[in-house]
């Protein structure tokens, strides 16, 4: 199949009036028609395999490393319904993601991991365990009764098919546990933390490489006590992710984070909950009742209960409200999170050999078409 006449954002460059050839579920070639990426007409089959995108934006399918749910399903409650979550986000442009497991019992953690090991693919990349090694001072909606100081290392392993991210509070986990998680194969993130700057730096030295949903669930920044926020913004080797909905963080704060970090070290996550892609107005997450109120999710106690954000909206917000150039905003939704996981040779880019997971956007950055593994999504 040839996708022709598109503004192709490859993750590395932008090609005006570009052309992408898809074959066997993968990108076969990228370029301009004048570059001759086709060797002969047999490469593309009949004329029905040529799609004129009429100048639309063609970008890598979005990559989201924090998806609690979607399509009316919460991953914690029904891991076996992961396909429904995947379909809901795929129609919104997210073609690869990590389901996020909110702190729960060890038995539920083990069950969720088992489901993902059987299901993993280019869409379901693995699993993100947010907890249980979190600070009881910054629990957010995590159930304090399930917080712990240990993590079952057999659930942290990384395989060829399953990437594992584990979010811990570094001051609770300690250096030994964090080093052990890294040795087991996990990417270790830091969040829901009351860490001081010194404790944050000790966590980085022990292998902490990412700050989870910057500004949320952590010790606030102060001039004499910068904590995990100040550490995350000023350590050039540490990645940060951010929920760009204008609710979890003001757009001015998102701009500050983006400007503070070196290019590629800041990316978007959604923290999406079951209403995304479905429209339910209430649900229960690990025993906490959450409702949609005034365009946001609230627990009965009034705290934020995840987000209604999808990744295309995060990109639009980045361009329209934060002032991020479109090329960079698209990378923050695809290339950079894939790079953090070490899978950007397979997803997150429009390049030969990568999965043909693509999103077509109009000039208003609305999703018009989505391709997953070379097939258009209904």
Coordinates of C-alpha atoms in Angstrom, one line a residue:
X1 CA 0.0 0.0 0.0
X2 CA 1.2 3.5 -0.8
X3 CA 0.2 6.4 1.4
X4 CA 0.8 9.5 -0.7
X5 CA 0.7 13.3 -0.5
X6 CA 1.0 13.6 3.3
X7 CA 3.0 15.8 5.6
X8 CA 4.9 12.9 7.1
X9 CA 6.3 13.3 10.7
X10 CA 8.7 10.4 10.9
X11 CA 9.9 11.1 14.5
X12 CA 13.2 12.2 13.0
X13 CA 12.1 14.7 10.3
X14 CA 9.2 16.2 8.5
X15 CA 8.6 15.4 4.8
X16 CA 6.1 17.7 2.9
X17 CA 4.2 15.9 0.2
X18 CA 5.8 12.7 1.5
X19 CA 5.1 9.1 0.6
X20 CA 5.1 6.0 2.8
X21 CA 5.0 2.4 1.6
X22 CA 3.4 -0.2 3.9
X23 CA 4.0 -3.9 3.3
X24 CA 3.2 -6.9 5.5
X25 CA 2.2 -4.7 8.5
X26 CA 5.5 -2.8 8.5
X27 CA 6.8 0.4 6.9
X28 CA 8.8 -0.6 3.8
X29 CA 9.9 2.8 2.6
X30 CA 9.6 6.5 3.4
X31 CA 10.4 9.4 1.1
X32 CA 9.2 11.7 -1.7
X33 CA 7.8 10.3 -5.0
X34 CA 10.7 11.9 -6.7
X35 CA 13.1 10.0 -4.5
X36 CA 11.8 6.8 -6.1
X37 CA 11.2 4.7 -2.9
X38 CA 9.2 2.2 -5.2
X39 CA 11.3 0.0 -7.3
X40 CA 8.5 -1.2 -9.5
X41 CA 4.7 -1.3 -9.7
X42 CA 4.6 -4.8 -8.3
X43 CA 5.6 -3.4 -4.9
X44 CA 2.2 -1.8 -4.3
X45 CA -0.3 -4.1 -6.1
X46 CA -3.2 -2.5 -7.9
X47 CA -4.4 1.1 -7.9
X48 CA -6.7 0.3 -4.9
X49 CA -3.6 0.1 -2.7
X50 CA -2.7 3.8 -3.3
X51 CA -4.2 6.2 -0.8
X52 CA -4.1 10.0 -1.4
X53 CA -4.0 11.6 2.1
X54 CA -4.6 15.1 0.5
X55 CA -2.0 16.9 2.5
X56 CA -3.0 15.5 5.9
X57 CA -0.5 14.9 8.7
X58 CA 0.8 11.4 8.9
X59 CA 2.5 10.5 12.2
X60 CA 3.6 7.5 14.2
X61 CA 0.7 6.0 16.2
X62 CA 0.8 7.4 19.7
X63 CA 2.6 5.6 22.6
X64 CA 1.1 5.9 26.1
X65 CA 3.0 4.6 29.1
X66 CA 0.1 5.1 31.6
X67 CA -3.3 3.8 30.7
X68 CA -5.5 2.8 33.6
X69 CA -8.4 2.0 31.4
X70 CA -10.7 2.9 28.5
X71 CA -13.7 1.7 26.6
X72 CA -15.6 1.4 29.9
X73 CA -13.0 -1.0 31.4
X74 CA -10.5 -0.5 34.3
X75 CA -7.4 -2.6 33.9
X76 CA -7.2 -3.3 37.6
X77 CA -10.7 -4.7 37.8
X78 CA -10.6 -6.7 34.5
X79 CA -7.2 -7.4 33.1
X80 CA -8.7 -10.1 30.9
X81 CA -10.6 -7.3 29.0
X82 CA -7.3 -5.7 27.9
X83 CA -8.5 -6.0 24.2
X84 CA -11.4 -3.7 24.9
X85 CA -9.0 -1.1 26.4
X86 CA -6.7 -1.5 23.4
X87 CA -9.5 -1.0 20.9
X88 CA -10.8 2.1 22.6
X89 CA -7.5 3.9 22.6
X90 CA -6.6 2.7 19.1
X91 CA -9.6 4.5 17.6
X92 CA -8.2 7.7 19.3
X93 CA -4.8 7.2 17.8
X94 CA -2.9 5.4 20.5
X95 CA -1.6 2.2 18.9
X96 CA 0.8 1.1 21.7
X97 CA 0.6 1.5 25.4
X98 CA 1.4 0.2 28.9
X99 CA -1.7 -0.7 30.9
X100 CA -1.2 0.8 34.4
X101 CA -1.9 -1.3 37.4
X102 CA -2.9 0.8 40.4
X103 CA -1.7 -0.5 43.9
X104 CA -3.7 -3.6 44.8
X105 CA -3.0 -7.0 46.4
X106 CA -0.1 -9.2 45.4
X107 CA -2.5 -11.8 44.0
X108 CA -4.1 -9.2 41.7
X109 CA -0.7 -8.0 40.6
X110 CA 0.3 -11.5 39.7
X111 CA -2.9 -12.2 37.8
X112 CA -2.5 -8.9 35.7
X113 CA 1.1 -9.8 34.9
X114 CA 0.0 -13.2 33.7
X115 CA -2.6 -11.8 31.4
X116 CA -0.1 -9.4 29.8
X117 CA 2.5 -12.1 29.3
X118 CA -0.1 -14.0 27.2
X119 CA -1.4 -10.9 25.3
X120 CA 1.6 -8.7 24.7
X121 CA 2.2 -7.4 21.2
X122 CA 3.0 -4.2 19.3
X123 CA -0.1 -2.6 21.0
X124 CA 0.2 -3.9 24.5
X125 CA 3.9 -3.4 25.2
X126 CA 4.0 -4.8 28.8
X127 CA 2.8 -3.5 32.1
X128 CA 3.3 -0.5 34.4
X129 CA 3.0 -1.2 38.1
X130 CA 2.3 2.0 39.9
X131 CA 3.0 0.8 43.4
X132 CA 2.8 -0.7 46.0
X133 CA 6.1 0.9 47.1
X134 CA 4.7 4.4 47.4
X135 CA 4.6 7.1 50.1
X136 CA 1.6 7.0 52.4
X137 CA 2.0 10.8 52.5
X138 CA 1.4 11.1 48.8
X139 CA -1.0 8.2 47.9
X140 CA -3.4 10.0 45.6
X141 CA -6.1 7.5 45.0
X142 CA -3.9 4.5 45.8
X143 CA -5.3 2.4 48.7
X144 CA -3.0 3.0 51.7
X145 CA -3.9 -0.5 53.0
X146 CA -2.1 -2.1 50.0
X147 CA 1.1 0.1 50.2
X148 CA 4.2 -1.9 51.1
X149 CA 8.0 -1.6 51.3
X150 CA 8.7 -4.6 49.0
X151 CA 8.0 -5.6 45.5
X152 CA 7.7 -9.2 44.1
X153 CA 10.7 -9.3 41.9
X154 CA 9.4 -12.0 39.6
X155 CA 6.8 -9.5 38.4
X156 CA 9.5 -7.0 37.5
X157 CA 11.2 -9.0 34.9
X158 CA 11.5 -7.9 31.3
X159 CA 11.3 -10.3 28.4
X160 CA 11.5 -9.9 24.7
X161 CA 7.8 -9.3 24.6
X162 CA 7.0 -7.7 27.9
X163 CA 8.4 -4.4 29.1
X164 CA 7.9 -3.6 32.8
X165 CA 7.9 -0.2 34.4
X166 CA 7.7 0.0 38.2
X167 CA 6.9 3.4 39.9
X168 CA 8.3 3.6 43.5
X169 CA 8.8 6.4 46.0
X170 CA 12.6 6.4 46.3
X171 CA 12.6 7.4 50.0
X172 CA 10.4 4.3 50.7
X173 CA 12.0 1.8 48.4
X174 CA 15.6 2.6 49.3
X175 CA 18.6 2.1 47.1
X176 CA 18.8 -1.7 47.5
X177 CA 15.3 -2.4 46.3
X178 CA 15.6 0.0 43.4
X179 CA 18.9 -1.6 42.3
X180 CA 17.3 -5.0 42.5
X181 CA 14.3 -3.9 40.4
X182 CA 16.7 -2.7 37.7
X183 CA 18.7 -5.9 37.9
X184 CA 15.4 -7.8 37.4
X185 CA 14.9 -6.0 34.1
X186 CA 12.4 -3.3 35.1
X187 CA 12.5 0.4 34.2
X188 CA 12.2 2.2 37.5
X189 CA 10.2 5.4 37.8
X190 CA 9.8 7.6 40.8
X191 CA 6.4 9.0 41.9
X192 CA 3.8 9.3 44.6
X193 CA 6.8 10.4 46.7
X194 CA 7.6 12.9 49.5
X195 CA 11.3 12.6 48.6
X196 CA 13.7 15.4 49.4
X197 CA 16.2 16.4 46.7
X198 CA 18.8 14.3 48.4
X199 CA 16.5 11.3 48.5
X200 CA 15.6 11.8 44.9
X201 CA 19.3 11.9 43.9
X202 CA 19.9 8.7 45.8
X203 CA 17.1 7.1 43.8
X204 CA 18.6 8.3 40.5
X205 CA 22.0 6.8 41.6
X206 CA 20.2 3.5 42.3
X207 CA 18.6 3.4 38.8
X208 CA 15.5 5.6 38.9
X209 CA 15.2 7.0 35.4
X210 CA 11.8 8.6 35.1
X211 CA 9.5 10.9 37.2
X212 CA 5.9 9.7 37.0
X213 CA 3.3 12.3 36.2
X214 CA 5.4 15.3 37.1
X215 CA 3.9 17.7 39.7
X216 CA 1.2 15.2 40.8
X217 CA 1.5 13.0 43.8
X218 CA 4.8 14.5 45.0
X219 CA 6.3 17.0 47.4
X220 CA 5.7 20.4 46.0
X221 CA 8.6 22.5 44.8
X222 CA 9.9 25.2 47.2
X223 CA 12.9 27.5 46.8
X224 CA 14.7 25.9 49.7
X225 CA 13.2 22.5 49.3
X226 CA 13.1 21.6 45.6
X227 CA 12.3 17.9 46.3
X228 CA 11.5 15.5 43.5
X229 CA 10.1 18.3 41.3
X230 CA 13.3 20.3 41.3
X231 CA 15.4 17.2 40.9
X232 CA 13.4 15.9 38.0
X233 CA 13.4 19.3 36.2
X234 CA 17.2 19.9 36.6
X235 CA 18.7 16.5 36.1
X236 CA 19.3 16.2 32.4
X237 CA 19.7 12.4 32.5
X238 CA 16.3 11.8 34.1
X239 CA 13.1 11.5 32.0
X240 CA 9.8 13.0 33.0
X241 CA 6.2 12.3 31.9
X242 CA 3.4 14.7 32.3
X243 CA -0.5 14.6 32.0
X244 CA -1.1 17.5 29.6
X245 CA -4.8 18.1 30.3
X246 CA -4.7 21.5 31.9
X247 CA -6.2 19.9 35.0
X248 CA -3.5 17.8 36.6
X249 CA -1.0 20.6 35.7
X250 CA -1.6 24.1 34.6
X251 CA -0.4 24.6 31.0
X252 CA 2.2 27.1 32.3
X253 CA 3.6 24.3 34.5
X254 CA 3.8 22.0 31.5
X255 CA 5.6 24.7 29.5
X256 CA 8.1 25.1 32.4
X257 CA 8.7 21.4 32.4
X258 CA 9.2 21.2 28.7
X259 CA 11.6 24.2 28.6
X260 CA 13.6 22.8 31.5
X261 CA 14.3 19.4 30.0
X262 CA 16.7 18.5 27.2
X263 CA 14.9 17.6 23.9
X264 CA 13.6 14.1 24.2
X265 CA 13.5 13.8 28.0
X266 CA 9.9 15.0 28.5
X267 CA 6.9 13.1 27.1
X268 CA 3.1 12.9 27.5
X269 CA 1.1 10.3 29.3
X270 CA -2.7 10.3 29.7
X271 CA -3.4 8.5 33.0
X272 CA -6.6 7.6 31.1
X273 CA -9.6 6.0 33.0
X274 CA -12.6 3.9 31.8
X275 CA -14.6 6.8 30.4
X276 CA -12.0 7.5 27.7
X277 CA -13.4 6.1 24.4
X278 CA -16.7 5.0 26.0
X279 CA -18.4 7.8 28.0
X280 CA -19.3 6.1 31.3
X281 CA -19.8 8.8 34.0
X282 CA -18.8 6.8 37.1
X283 CA -16.8 3.7 38.0
X284 CA -15.0 2.2 41.0
X285 CA -11.2 1.9 41.0
X286 CA -9.7 -0.3 43.8
X287 CA -12.6 0.4 46.1
X288 CA -12.7 4.2 45.3
X289 CA -15.8 5.6 43.7
X290 CA -15.0 8.1 40.9
X291 CA -17.4 10.3 38.9
X292 CA -17.2 12.7 36.0
X293 CA -17.8 16.2 37.4
X294 CA -17.3 19.4 35.4
X295 CA -15.2 17.7 32.8
X296 CA -12.9 16.0 35.2
X297 CA -12.7 12.9 37.3
X298 CA -13.3 13.2 41.1
X299 CA -13.3 10.8 43.9
X300 CA -16.1 11.1 46.5
X301 CA -13.5 12.8 48.7
X302 CA -12.9 15.4 46.0
X303 CA -9.4 14.3 44.8
X304 CA -8.6 13.8 41.2
X305 CA -9.3 10.2 40.1
X306 CA -7.2 9.9 36.9
X307 CA -8.0 11.7 33.7
X308 CA -10.3 11.9 30.7
X309 CA -7.4 12.7 28.4
X310 CA -6.5 10.9 25.2
X311 CA -3.2 11.4 23.5
X312 CA -4.4 13.3 20.5
X313 CA -5.9 15.9 22.9
X314 CA -2.5 16.0 24.8
X315 CA -0.9 16.9 21.4
X316 CA -3.4 19.6 20.6
X317 CA -3.0 21.0 24.1
X318 CA 0.7 21.0 23.7
X319 CA 0.5 23.0 20.5
X320 CA -2.4 25.3 21.3
X321 CA -1.9 26.0 25.0
X322 CA 1.7 25.2 25.8
X323 CA 3.4 26.6 22.7
X324 CA 5.2 23.4 21.7
X325 CA 5.9 23.1 18.0
X326 CA 3.8 20.4 16.3
X327 CA 6.8 18.3 15.3
X328 CA 8.0 18.1 19.0
X329 CA 4.5 17.6 20.4
X330 CA 4.1 14.5 18.2
X331 CA 7.4 13.2 19.3
X332 CA 6.4 13.7 22.9
X333 CA 3.3 11.5 22.2
X334 CA 5.2 8.7 20.3
X335 CA 8.9 8.7 19.6
X336 CA 10.1 9.8 23.1
X337 CA 8.1 7.3 25.2
X338 CA 9.1 4.6 22.8
X339 CA 12.7 5.6 23.2
X340 CA 12.4 5.6 27.0
X341 CA 11.3 1.9 26.8
X342 CA 14.1 1.1 24.3
X343 CA 11.6 0.1 21.6
X344 CA 11.8 3.0 19.1
X345 CA 13.4 0.7 16.6
X346 CA 10.0 -1.0 16.3
X347 CA 7.3 1.7 17.2
X348 CA 7.1 5.4 17.6
X349 CA 8.7 6.3 14.3
X350 CA 7.8 6.1 10.6
X351 CA 10.8 4.4 9.4
X352 CA 11.6 1.2 7.4
X353 CA 11.2 -1.9 9.5
X354 CA 8.9 -0.2 12.1
X355 CA 5.4 -1.4 12.6
X356 CA 2.9 0.3 10.4
X357 CA 1.1 1.9 13.3
X358 CA 0.1 5.3 12.0
X359 CA -2.2 8.1 12.7
X360 CA -3.7 10.6 10.2
X361 CA -4.5 14.1 11.6
X362 CA -6.2 17.0 10.0
X363 CA -5.1 20.7 10.3
X364 CA -7.0 20.9 13.6
X365 CA -5.1 17.9 14.9
X366 CA -8.2 15.8 15.0
X367 CA -7.7 12.1 14.4
X368 CA -9.1 11.2 10.9
X369 CA -7.7 7.7 10.3
X370 CA -5.7 5.2 12.3
X371 CA -3.6 2.3 10.9
X372 CA -2.5 -0.6 13.1
X373 CA 0.0 -3.2 11.8
X374 CA -0.8 -2.1 8.2
X375 CA -4.6 -2.3 8.5
X376 CA -7.0 0.7 8.8
X377 CA -8.9 0.7 12.1
X378 CA -12.7 0.8 11.8

